[in-house]
Amino acid sequence: MTPFKKLLIANRGEIAVRVIRACHELGIKTVAIYSAIDKETLPVKFADEAVCIGPAASAQSYLNIPAIISAAEITDAEAIHPGYGFLAENPHFAEACLTSGITFIGPTPENIRLGGDKARARQTMKRRGIPVVPGSDGPIQDEEAAIKIIKKIGVPAILKASAGGGGRGMRIVYEEKETEELFHMAQRESLAAFGNGDLYVEKYIPEMRHIEVQVLADNKGSIIHLGERDCSIQRRHQKLIEESPYIFSTPKFRKKIGELAVKAARVMKYKNAGTVEFIMDNSGALYFMEINTRIQVEHPVTEMITGVDLVKEQIKLASGEPLSYKQHDIKFSGHSIECRINAEDPERFVPSSGKITSFILPGGPGIRVDTAAYSGWTVPAHYDSLIAKVVAYGRNREEAIARMHRALREFVVEGIKTTIPFYLRILNDPLFLTGNFNTQFLSKNSNTSEKEKL
Ligand code: MV4
């Protein structure tokens, strides 16, 4: 029994290919949608059908809800997978699918709404006994409220946009007297970026590690976790390297963080796949940070060490099937690392679009590459610059790193610049090799010549 006869993929690039692969393994027919500039792409080639939904500009294509719903109706697709980015965390889109009788492959609109309202999510978790870093109880009304909380928790503190993401609307308060000015700057930035100026406050944890947990939940209320991922290596709030397990993980640590993540998901009656993000401080204390209500870019590292196909699970769960695994069925084996290869200058990280004149993929033991790029394809400037994810698996971290290193040396991309040389430098960094890093790694590290603006 296949969960659906036909599914539409409301995305592009490597994640569209990833979803098509899951569908075809499940015996589900696929419909790709594409913008005019994406006609000659792999999702269009791999899917059983393809529908052009608009011009290159995302607002008129991959973000065009009526056009996408119409494409599903015309092709008789029973379900839509949103991938990540674009409409994946838009509650109106999930609602529009429901209203049209189409299954949205993902959580409920209310789950998405709470995940996108970080101040309210934090407050919800705090009230249910899940640890959060000291700070405000929900959104703060004005600069007076911010000053009052910062007097209590002390500096440094961080102002965050409730609708936030990508670091916009975020300000670190190092001195109490700066609070008012920074509050207005963060509020203005958040309003401009998200149309919402709500802010919340947290104690600033300078050397935090970003550890997140993959969860799966069925429609009956069963929830499991698939272990943690360390995503501490980021640049300007873009994750660059992710790995699972966390280098210093133990069965006890995994049980603790896994149970916290499952509790967070249960508190909000979470459905389908999600990721609970935590801040870990230098003492090892864990605090809920936010929940991401989508399949994430870095999901493959979890697949590599658990053997679970997360996208197939998402589709089966959305069709109403119960979880195919109980918690004790999830076995963790080995180590996996992902490098996100972007079409960018490896020194300055400015996008480098253009025609790929040569594209030779790495392979061999323990290497997986998720990509929709090929030789002769022109990387458009209209979208995200991710062109490939190189994922290495090994029996242990050393083997995974060695495989990643030799895979990145094999990988040939000509015609455009990529971030491959940047990763080859990081993979030789002693702090990376010893696992002695945190989210400040790239801003502090001379080896990567990155000076992050705080
Ligand atoms: C923090 C933090 C320290 N303390 N929260 C959240 C989103 C992610 N992209 C960065 N975030 C952070 N949240 C608390 N309570 C540090 C970061 C952070 C960061 C903040 C400002 C400027 C650059 C940063 C780089 C990495 C992490």
CSV table of C-alpha atoms and ligand atoms in Angstrom, one decimal:
chain,number,residue,atom,x,y,z
A,1,MET,CA,0.0,0.0,0.0
A,2,THR,CA,1.5,3.3,-1.1
A,3,PRO,CA,0.6,6.3,1.2
A,4,PHE,CA,-0.4,8.5,-1.8
A,5,LYS,CA,-0.7,7.9,-5.6
A,6,LYS,CA,0.8,11.2,-6.5
A,7,LEU,CA,2.7,14.0,-4.7
A,8,LEU,CA,3.8,17.5,-5.7
A,9,ILE,CA,7.1,18.9,-4.6
A,10,ALA,CA,6.8,22.6,-3.9
A,11,ASN,CA,10.6,23.3,-4.0
A,12,ARG,CA,13.6,23.2,-6.3
A,13,GLY,CA,17.3,22.0,-6.2
A,14,GLU,CA,18.7,19.2,-4.1
A,15,ILE,CA,15.8,19.0,-1.7
A,16,ALA,CA,13.3,18.5,-4.6
A,17,VAL,CA,15.5,15.7,-5.9
A,18,ARG,CA,15.7,14.2,-2.4
A,19,VAL,CA,11.9,14.2,-2.0
A,20,ILE,CA,11.4,12.7,-5.6
A,21,ARG,CA,13.8,9.9,-4.6
A,22,ALA,CA,11.7,9.1,-1.4
A,23,CYS,CA,8.5,9.1,-3.4
A,24,HIS,CA,9.8,6.8,-6.1
A,25,GLU,CA,11.0,4.3,-3.5
A,26,LEU,CA,7.5,4.4,-2.0
A,27,GLY,CA,5.9,3.9,-5.4
A,28,ILE,CA,4.4,7.4,-5.4
A,29,LYS,CA,4.1,9.4,-8.7
A,30,THR,CA,5.7,12.8,-8.6
A,31,VAL,CA,4.9,16.3,-9.9
A,32,ALA,CA,7.7,18.8,-10.0
A,33,ILE,CA,6.9,22.5,-10.2
A,34,TYR,CA,9.5,24.9,-11.6
A,35,SER,CA,10.0,28.5,-12.4
A,36,ALA,CA,10.8,29.5,-16.0
A,37,ILE,CA,14.6,29.7,-15.3
A,38,ASP,CA,14.5,26.2,-13.8
A,39,LYS,CA,13.2,24.3,-16.9
A,40,GLU,CA,16.5,22.5,-17.4
A,41,THR,CA,16.9,21.1,-13.9
A,42,LEU,CA,17.1,17.6,-12.4
A,43,PRO,CA,13.7,17.7,-10.5
A,44,VAL,CA,12.0,18.5,-13.8
A,45,LYS,CA,13.8,15.6,-15.4
A,46,PHE,CA,13.4,13.1,-12.6
A,47,ALA,CA,9.7,13.8,-11.7
A,48,ASP,CA,6.9,12.0,-13.6
A,49,GLU,CA,5.3,15.3,-14.5
A,50,ALA,CA,6.4,18.9,-14.3
A,51,VAL,CA,4.4,22.2,-14.2
A,52,CYS,CA,5.9,25.6,-14.9
A,53,ILE,CA,4.3,27.9,-12.2
A,54,GLY,CA,5.8,31.3,-13.0
A,55,PRO,CA,8.8,33.4,-13.7
A,56,ALA,CA,12.2,33.2,-12.0
A,57,ALA,CA,11.4,35.6,-9.2
A,58,SER,CA,10.5,33.4,-6.1
A,59,ALA,CA,7.5,35.6,-5.2
A,60,GLN,CA,5.9,34.7,-8.4
A,61,SER,CA,6.9,31.0,-8.5
A,62,TYR,CA,8.1,29.0,-5.5
A,63,LEU,CA,6.2,31.4,-3.1
A,64,ASN,CA,3.1,31.6,-5.2
A,65,ILE,CA,0.5,29.7,-3.2
A,66,PRO,CA,-2.4,29.9,-5.6
A,67,ALA,CA,-0.2,28.8,-8.5
A,68,ILE,CA,1.1,25.8,-6.6
A,69,ILE,CA,-2.3,24.7,-5.3
A,70,SER,CA,-3.6,25.0,-8.9
A,71,ALA,CA,-0.7,22.8,-10.2
A,72,ALA,CA,-1.6,20.2,-7.6
A,73,GLU,CA,-5.3,20.3,-8.6
A,74,ILE,CA,-4.6,20.1,-12.3
A,75,THR,CA,-2.3,17.1,-11.9
A,76,ASP,CA,-4.4,15.3,-9.2
A,77,ALA,CA,-1.6,15.4,-6.7
A,78,GLU,CA,-3.0,14.3,-3.3
A,79,ALA,CA,-0.1,15.7,-1.2
A,80,ILE,CA,2.5,18.5,-1.3
A,81,HIS,CA,6.0,18.3,0.2
A,82,PRO,CA,7.3,21.8,0.8
A,83,GLY,CA,11.0,20.9,1.4
A,84,TYR,CA,12.8,23.6,3.4
A,85,GLY,CA,12.8,27.4,2.8
A,86,PHE,CA,10.2,28.9,0.5
A,87,LEU,CA,6.7,28.0,1.9
A,88,ALA,CA,7.9,25.2,4.3
A,89,GLU,CA,7.1,27.3,7.4
A,90,ASN,CA,4.3,29.4,6.1
A,91,PRO,CA,1.1,28.4,8.1
A,92,HIS,CA,-1.1,30.0,5.4
A,93,PHE,CA,0.3,27.5,2.9
A,94,ALA,CA,-0.3,24.5,5.1
A,95,GLU,CA,-3.8,25.8,5.7
A,96,ALA,CA,-4.4,26.4,2.0
A,97,CYS,CA,-3.4,22.8,1.3
A,98,LEU,CA,-5.9,21.5,4.0
A,99,THR,CA,-8.6,23.7,2.6
A,100,SER,CA,-8.1,22.3,-0.9
A,101,GLY,CA,-8.2,18.7,0.4
A,102,ILE,CA,-4.4,18.3,-0.2
A,103,THR,CA,-2.2,16.7,2.4
A,104,PHE,CA,0.6,19.0,3.5
A,105,ILE,CA,3.7,16.8,4.3
A,106,GLY,CA,4.6,18.4,7.6
A,107,PRO,CA,3.3,19.6,10.9
A,108,THR,CA,-0.1,21.3,11.5
A,109,PRO,CA,-0.6,25.0,10.8
A,110,GLU,CA,-0.7,25.6,14.6
A,111,ASN,CA,2.6,23.8,15.0
A,112,ILE,CA,4.1,26.1,12.3
A,113,ARG,CA,2.6,29.2,13.9
A,114,LEU,CA,4.1,28.4,17.3
A,115,GLY,CA,7.5,27.5,15.8
A,116,GLY,CA,7.5,30.8,13.9
A,117,ASP,CA,6.7,32.8,17.1
A,118,LYS,CA,9.9,32.2,19.0
A,119,ALA,CA,8.9,34.4,22.0
A,120,ARG,CA,5.7,32.4,22.5
A,121,ALA,CA,7.4,29.0,21.8
A,122,ARG,CA,10.0,29.9,24.5
A,123,GLN,CA,7.2,30.9,26.9
A,124,THR,CA,5.3,27.7,26.2
A,125,MET,CA,8.3,25.5,27.0
A,126,LYS,CA,9.3,27.5,30.1
A,127,ARG,CA,5.8,27.1,31.5
A,128,ARG,CA,5.9,23.4,30.9
A,129,GLY,CA,9.2,23.0,32.8
A,130,ILE,CA,11.6,22.7,29.8
A,131,PRO,CA,14.7,24.7,30.6
A,132,VAL,CA,15.2,28.0,28.7
A,133,VAL,CA,18.0,30.5,29.3
A,134,PRO,CA,17.1,33.3,31.8
A,135,GLY,CA,15.2,36.1,30.0
A,136,SER,CA,11.8,37.4,29.2
A,137,ASP,CA,8.5,35.6,29.6
A,138,GLY,CA,7.1,35.9,26.0
A,139,PRO,CA,7.5,39.0,23.9
A,140,ILE,CA,8.6,42.3,25.5
A,141,GLN,CA,6.3,45.3,25.1
A,142,ASP,CA,8.8,48.1,25.0
A,143,GLU,CA,12.4,49.3,25.9
A,144,GLU,CA,11.3,49.8,29.5
A,145,ALA,CA,10.5,46.1,29.8
A,146,ALA,CA,13.8,45.2,28.2
A,147,ILE,CA,15.7,47.4,30.6
A,148,LYS,CA,13.9,45.8,33.6
A,149,ILE,CA,14.7,42.3,32.5
A,150,ILE,CA,18.3,43.0,31.7
A,151,LYS,CA,18.8,44.7,35.1
A,152,LYS,CA,17.6,41.4,36.6
A,153,ILE,CA,19.5,38.9,34.4
A,154,GLY,CA,22.5,41.1,33.8
A,155,VAL,CA,24.7,41.8,30.8
A,156,PRO,CA,25.6,40.5,28.3
A,157,ALA,CA,22.0,39.9,27.1
A,158,ILE,CA,20.7,39.3,23.6
A,159,LEU,CA,17.6,40.8,22.0
A,160,LYS,CA,16.0,38.5,19.5
A,161,ALA,CA,13.3,38.9,16.9
A,162,SER,CA,10.3,36.8,17.7
A,163,ALA,CA,9.7,36.2,14.0
A,164,GLY,CA,13.4,35.9,13.6
A,165,GLY,CA,15.8,33.9,11.5
A,166,GLY,CA,19.0,34.5,9.8
A,167,GLY,CA,20.2,36.7,12.7
A,168,ARG,CA,18.1,39.6,11.6
A,169,GLY,CA,16.6,41.7,14.4
A,170,MET,CA,19.2,40.3,16.8
A,171,ARG,CA,21.4,42.6,19.0
A,172,ILE,CA,23.8,41.8,21.8
A,173,VAL,CA,23.6,44.2,24.8
A,174,TYR,CA,27.0,44.4,26.5
A,175,GLU,CA,26.2,47.4,28.6
A,176,GLU,CA,22.9,48.1,30.3
A,177,LYS,CA,22.8,51.8,29.1
A,178,GLU,CA,22.8,50.6,25.4
A,179,THR,CA,19.6,48.7,25.9
A,180,GLU,CA,17.2,51.4,24.6
A,181,GLU,CA,19.1,52.1,21.4
A,182,LEU,CA,19.7,48.5,20.6
A,183,PHE,CA,16.0,47.7,21.4
A,184,HIS,CA,14.9,50.2,18.7
A,185,MET,CA,17.5,49.0,16.2
A,186,ALA,CA,16.4,45.4,16.6
A,187,GLN,CA,12.7,46.3,16.5
A,188,ARG,CA,13.2,48.4,13.3
A,189,GLU,CA,15.2,45.6,11.7
A,190,SER,CA,12.7,42.9,12.6
A,191,LEU,CA,9.7,45.0,11.4
A,192,ALA,CA,11.5,45.6,8.1
A,193,ALA,CA,12.5,42.0,7.6
A,194,PHE,CA,9.4,40.1,8.9
A,195,GLY,CA,6.6,42.8,9.2
A,196,ASN,CA,6.6,42.1,12.9
A,197,GLY,CA,8.7,44.0,15.5
A,198,ASP,CA,8.1,41.7,18.5
A,199,LEU,CA,11.3,41.0,20.5
A,200,TYR,CA,12.3,38.9,23.4
A,201,VAL,CA,15.4,38.8,25.7
A,202,GLU,CA,17.8,36.1,26.7
A,203,LYS,CA,20.9,36.0,28.7
A,204,TYR,CA,23.7,36.0,26.1
A,205,ILE,CA,25.8,32.7,26.2
A,206,PRO,CA,29.0,33.8,24.5
A,207,GLU,CA,30.5,30.3,23.9
A,208,MET,CA,27.3,28.4,23.2
A,209,ARG,CA,27.2,25.2,21.2
A,210,HIS,CA,24.2,24.7,18.9
A,211,ILE,CA,22.9,21.2,19.4
A,212,GLU,CA,19.6,20.1,17.9
A,213,VAL,CA,17.5,16.9,18.0
A,214,GLN,CA,15.6,15.3,15.2
A,215,VAL,CA,12.1,14.2,16.2
A,216,LEU,CA,9.3,12.3,14.5
A,217,ALA,CA,5.7,12.3,15.6
A,218,ASP,CA,2.7,10.4,14.3
A,219,ASN,CA,-0.9,11.6,14.2
A,220,LYS,CA,-1.8,9.4,17.2
A,221,GLY,CA,0.6,11.2,19.5
A,222,SER,CA,3.6,8.9,19.6
A,223,ILE,CA,6.9,10.8,19.4
A,224,ILE,CA,10.5,9.5,19.1
A,225,HIS,CA,13.8,11.2,18.7
A,226,LEU,CA,16.7,10.3,16.3
A,227,GLY,CA,19.5,11.7,18.3
A,228,GLU,CA,21.4,15.0,18.2
A,229,ARG,CA,23.3,17.0,15.6
A,230,ASP,CA,26.0,19.5,16.4
A,231,CYS,CA,25.5,22.6,14.2
A,232,SER,CA,27.9,24.9,15.9
A,233,ILE,CA,30.0,25.7,12.9
A,234,GLN,CA,28.1,28.6,11.3
A,235,ARG,CA,28.8,31.8,9.5
A,236,ARG,CA,26.4,34.8,9.7
A,237,HIS,CA,23.7,32.4,11.0
A,238,GLN,CA,24.2,30.0,8.1
A,239,LYS,CA,25.2,26.5,9.2
A,240,LEU,CA,28.2,25.3,7.3
A,241,ILE,CA,29.2,22.0,8.9
A,242,GLU,CA,26.8,19.7,10.8
A,243,GLU,CA,27.6,16.4,12.4
A,244,SER,CA,26.0,13.6,14.3
A,245,PRO,CA,26.6,12.5,17.0
A,246,TYR,CA,27.9,15.5,19.0
A,247,ILE,CA,31.6,14.7,19.4
A,248,PHE,CA,31.3,14.4,23.2
A,249,SER,CA,27.9,12.6,23.2
A,250,THR,CA,27.3,9.7,25.5
A,251,PRO,CA,24.3,7.4,25.9
A,252,LYS,CA,23.4,9.5,29.0
A,253,PHE,CA,23.7,12.8,27.2
A,254,ARG,CA,21.6,11.5,24.2
A,255,LYS,CA,18.9,10.2,26.5
A,256,LYS,CA,18.7,13.6,28.3
A,257,ILE,CA,18.6,15.8,25.3
A,258,GLY,CA,16.4,13.3,23.4
A,259,GLU,CA,13.9,13.3,26.2
A,260,LEU,CA,13.8,17.1,26.4
A,261,ALA,CA,13.2,17.3,22.7
A,262,VAL,CA,10.4,14.7,22.8
A,263,LYS,CA,8.8,16.6,25.8
A,264,ALA,CA,9.0,19.9,23.8
A,265,ALA,CA,7.3,18.2,20.9
A,266,ARG,CA,4.6,16.7,23.1
A,267,VAL,CA,3.9,20.0,24.9
A,268,MET,CA,2.9,21.5,21.5
A,269,LYS,CA,1.2,18.4,20.1
A,270,TYR,CA,3.7,18.2,17.4
A,271,LYS,CA,3.1,16.2,14.2
A,272,ASN,CA,5.5,14.8,11.6
A,273,ALA,CA,9.3,15.6,11.4
A,274,GLY,CA,10.7,18.5,13.4
A,275,THR,CA,13.9,19.7,15.0
A,276,VAL,CA,14.3,21.0,18.5
A,277,GLU,CA,17.3,23.4,18.8
A,278,PHE,CA,19.2,23.8,22.1
A,279,ILE,CA,21.8,26.1,23.4
A,280,MET,CA,24.5,24.3,25.3
A,281,ASP,CA,26.7,26.4,27.6
A,282,ASN,CA,30.3,25.8,28.7
A,283,SER,CA,29.1,23.8,31.8
A,284,GLY,CA,27.1,21.4,29.5
A,285,ALA,CA,23.7,22.8,30.6
A,286,LEU,CA,21.0,22.5,27.9
A,287,TYR,CA,18.3,25.1,27.2
A,288,PHE,CA,15.5,25.1,24.7
A,289,MET,CA,16.1,27.7,21.9
A,290,GLU,CA,13.5,27.1,19.2
A,291,ILE,CA,11.8,24.5,17.2
A,292,ASN,CA,12.1,24.2,13.4
A,293,THR,CA,8.9,22.8,11.8
A,294,ARG,CA,10.5,21.5,8.6
A,295,ILE,CA,12.8,18.8,7.2
A,296,GLN,CA,16.2,20.5,7.6
A,297,VAL,CA,19.1,20.9,5.2
A,298,GLU,CA,21.3,18.8,7.6
A,299,HIS,CA,18.8,15.8,7.9
A,300,PRO,CA,21.2,13.4,6.1
A,301,VAL,CA,23.7,13.2,8.9
A,302,THR,CA,20.9,11.7,11.1
A,303,GLU,CA,19.9,9.3,8.3
A,304,MET,CA,23.5,8.1,8.0
A,305,ILE,CA,23.9,7.1,11.6
A,306,THR,CA,20.3,5.8,12.2
A,307,GLY,CA,19.5,4.2,8.8
A,308,VAL,CA,16.1,5.9,8.9
A,309,ASP,CA,14.9,7.6,5.7
A,310,LEU,CA,13.4,10.8,7.2
A,311,VAL,CA,11.7,12.0,4.1
A,312,LYS,CA,9.9,8.6,3.6
A,313,GLU,CA,8.9,8.7,7.2
A,314,GLN,CA,7.5,12.3,6.8
A,315,ILE,CA,5.4,11.1,3.8
A,316,LYS,CA,4.1,8.0,5.7
A,317,LEU,CA,3.3,9.9,8.8
A,318,ALA,CA,1.4,12.6,6.9
A,319,SER,CA,-0.7,9.9,5.3
A,320,GLY,CA,-1.8,8.9,8.8
A,321,GLU,CA,0.5,5.8,9.3
A,322,PRO,CA,1.7,5.2,12.8
A,323,LEU,CA,5.5,5.6,13.5
A,324,SER,CA,7.3,2.6,11.9
A,325,TYR,CA,9.9,2.7,14.8
A,326,LYS,CA,9.6,2.7,18.5
A,327,GLN,CA,12.3,4.6,20.4
A,328,HIS,CA,14.3,1.4,21.2
A,329,ASP,CA,14.3,0.4,17.5
A,330,ILE,CA,16.5,3.5,16.8
A,331,LYS,CA,20.1,2.3,16.9
A,332,PHE,CA,22.9,4.8,16.5
A,333,SER,CA,26.0,3.6,14.6
A,334,GLY,CA,29.2,5.5,13.5
A,335,HIS,CA,29.6,9.2,12.8
A,336,SER,CA,28.5,11.4,10.0
A,337,ILE,CA,29.5,14.9,8.8
A,338,GLU,CA,27.9,17.2,6.2
A,339,CYS,CA,29.6,20.1,4.3
A,340,ARG,CA,27.2,22.5,2.5
A,341,ILE,CA,28.9,23.4,-0.8
A,342,ASN,CA,27.8,26.8,-2.0
A,343,ALA,CA,28.3,28.6,-5.3
A,344,GLU,CA,30.2,31.4,-3.5
A,345,ASP,CA,33.7,32.8,-3.3
A,346,PRO,CA,35.5,30.8,-0.6
A,347,GLU,CA,37.2,33.9,0.9
A,348,ARG,CA,34.4,36.5,0.9
A,349,PHE,CA,31.3,34.3,0.6
A,350,VAL,CA,29.7,36.4,-2.2
A,351,PRO,CA,27.5,34.4,-4.5
A,352,SER,CA,29.1,33.2,-7.7
A,353,SER,CA,26.4,32.3,-10.3
A,354,GLY,CA,27.1,31.2,-13.8
A,355,LYS,CA,27.6,28.1,-16.0
A,356,ILE,CA,29.2,25.0,-14.5
A,357,THR,CA,31.6,23.8,-17.2
A,358,SER,CA,32.8,20.7,-15.4
A,359,PHE,CA,31.2,18.8,-12.5
A,360,ILE,CA,32.8,15.6,-11.2
A,361,LEU,CA,31.2,14.1,-8.1
A,362,PRO,CA,33.1,12.3,-5.3
A,363,GLY,CA,32.0,8.8,-4.3
A,364,GLY,CA,33.4,5.7,-2.8
A,365,PRO,CA,33.0,4.2,0.7
A,366,GLY,CA,30.9,6.3,3.1
A,367,ILE,CA,30.2,9.2,0.7
A,368,ARG,CA,26.7,10.6,-0.2
A,369,VAL,CA,26.2,13.7,-2.3
A,370,ASP,CA,22.8,15.3,-2.4
A,371,THR,CA,22.7,17.7,-5.4
A,372,ALA,CA,20.7,18.9,-8.4
A,373,ALA,CA,23.7,20.4,-10.2
A,374,TYR,CA,25.4,19.0,-13.3
A,375,SER,CA,28.0,19.9,-15.9
A,376,GLY,CA,26.5,22.4,-18.3
A,377,TRP,CA,23.9,23.8,-15.8
A,378,THR,CA,23.8,27.5,-15.1
A,379,VAL,CA,23.5,28.4,-11.4
A,380,PRO,CA,20.9,31.1,-11.3
A,381,ALA,CA,21.4,34.2,-9.1
A,382,HIS,CA,17.7,34.2,-8.0
A,383,TYR,CA,17.9,31.6,-5.3
A,384,ASP,CA,20.0,30.2,-2.4
A,385,SER,CA,23.5,29.3,-3.4
A,386,LEU,CA,23.6,25.8,-2.0
A,387,ILE,CA,24.7,23.5,-4.9
A,388,ALA,CA,25.6,20.3,-3.1
A,389,LYS,CA,25.7,18.6,0.2
A,390,VAL,CA,28.6,16.3,0.7
A,391,VAL,CA,27.9,13.8,3.5
A,392,ALA,CA,30.5,11.5,4.9
A,393,TYR,CA,29.9,8.4,7.1
A,394,GLY,CA,32.6,6.6,9.1
A,395,ARG,CA,32.7,4.1,11.9
A,396,ASN,CA,34.0,7.0,14.0
A,397,ARG,CA,34.6,10.8,13.6
A,398,GLU,CA,38.2,10.4,12.4
A,399,GLU,CA,37.1,8.1,9.6
A,400,ALA,CA,34.2,10.4,8.6
A,401,ILE,CA,36.6,13.4,8.5
A,402,ALA,CA,39.2,11.5,6.4
A,403,ARG,CA,36.5,10.4,4.0
A,404,MET,CA,35.1,14.0,3.8
A,405,HIS,CA,38.6,15.3,3.2
A,406,ARG,CA,39.4,13.0,0.3
A,407,ALA,CA,35.9,13.4,-1.1
A,408,LEU,CA,36.3,17.2,-1.3
A,409,ARG,CA,39.6,16.7,-3.0
A,410,GLU,CA,37.9,14.5,-5.6
A,411,PHE,CA,35.1,17.0,-6.2
A,412,VAL,CA,35.6,19.0,-9.3
A,413,VAL,CA,33.5,22.1,-10.0
A,414,GLU,CA,34.6,24.4,-12.8
A,415,GLY,CA,33.1,27.6,-14.2
A,416,ILE,CA,31.9,29.0,-10.9
A,417,LYS,CA,33.6,29.5,-7.5
A,418,THR,CA,32.6,27.2,-4.6
A,419,THR,CA,33.3,27.0,-0.9
A,420,ILE,CA,35.1,23.7,-1.3
A,421,PRO,CA,38.6,25.3,-0.5
A,422,PHE,CA,37.1,26.8,2.7
A,423,TYR,CA,36.1,23.4,3.9
A,424,LEU,CA,39.5,21.9,3.1
A,425,ARG,CA,41.0,24.5,5.4
A,426,ILE,CA,38.5,23.8,8.3
A,427,LEU,CA,39.1,20.0,8.0
A,428,ASN,CA,42.7,20.6,8.9
A,429,ASP,CA,42.0,23.0,11.8
A,430,PRO,CA,43.2,21.6,15.2
A,431,LEU,CA,40.2,23.0,17.0
A,432,PHE,CA,37.8,21.3,14.5
A,433,LEU,CA,39.7,18.1,14.7
A,434,THR,CA,39.6,18.0,18.6
A,435,GLY,CA,36.0,19.1,18.7
A,436,ASN,CA,37.0,22.1,20.6
A,437,PHE,CA,34.8,24.6,18.9
A,438,ASN,CA,31.5,26.6,19.5
A,439,THR,CA,29.4,29.0,17.5
A,440,GLN,CA,32.3,31.6,17.7
A,441,PHE,CA,34.7,29.3,15.8
A,442,LEU,CA,34.6,31.1,12.5
A,443,SER,CA,34.6,34.7,13.9
A,444,LYS,CA,37.6,34.0,16.1
A,445,ASN,CA,39.6,31.8,13.9
A,446,SER,CA,42.4,33.3,11.8
A,447,ASN,CA,42.6,30.2,9.7
A,448,THR,CA,39.2,31.0,8.1
A,449,SER,CA,39.9,34.7,7.9
A,450,GLU,CA,36.4,35.4,8.9
A,451,LYS,CA,35.7,38.3,11.2
A,452,GLU,CA,32.1,38.2,12.1
A,453,LYS,CA,30.3,41.4,12.8
A,454,LEU,CA,28.5,41.1,16.1
B,1,MV4,C1,22.3,33.0,21.2
B,1,MV4,C2,23.6,33.3,21.4
B,1,MV4,C3,24.0,33.4,22.7
B,1,MV4,N1,23.1,33.4,23.7
B,1,MV4,N2,21.4,33.0,22.2
B,1,MV4,C4,20.6,32.3,17.6
B,1,MV4,C5,20.4,32.1,16.2
B,1,MV4,C6,21.7,31.7,15.7
B,1,MV4,N3,21.9,31.8,14.3
B,1,MV4,C7,22.6,32.6,16.5
B,1,MV4,N4,22.0,32.7,17.7
B,1,MV4,C8,22.6,32.9,18.9
B,1,MV4,N5,21.8,32.9,19.9
B,1,MV4,C9,21.8,33.2,23.4
B,1,MV4,N6,21.0,33.2,24.5
B,1,MV4,C10,24.5,33.3,20.3
B,1,MV4,C11,24.0,33.2,19.1
B,1,MV4,C12,25.0,33.3,18.0
B,1,MV4,C13,25.2,34.6,17.5
B,1,MV4,C14,24.6,35.8,18.0
B,1,MV4,C15,24.9,37.0,17.4
B,1,MV4,C16,25.9,37.2,16.5
B,1,MV4,C17,26.5,36.0,16.0
B,1,MV4,C18,26.2,34.8,16.5
B,1,MV4,C19,26.9,33.7,16.0
B,1,MV4,C20,26.6,32.4,16.5
B,1,MV4,C21,25.6,32.3,17.5
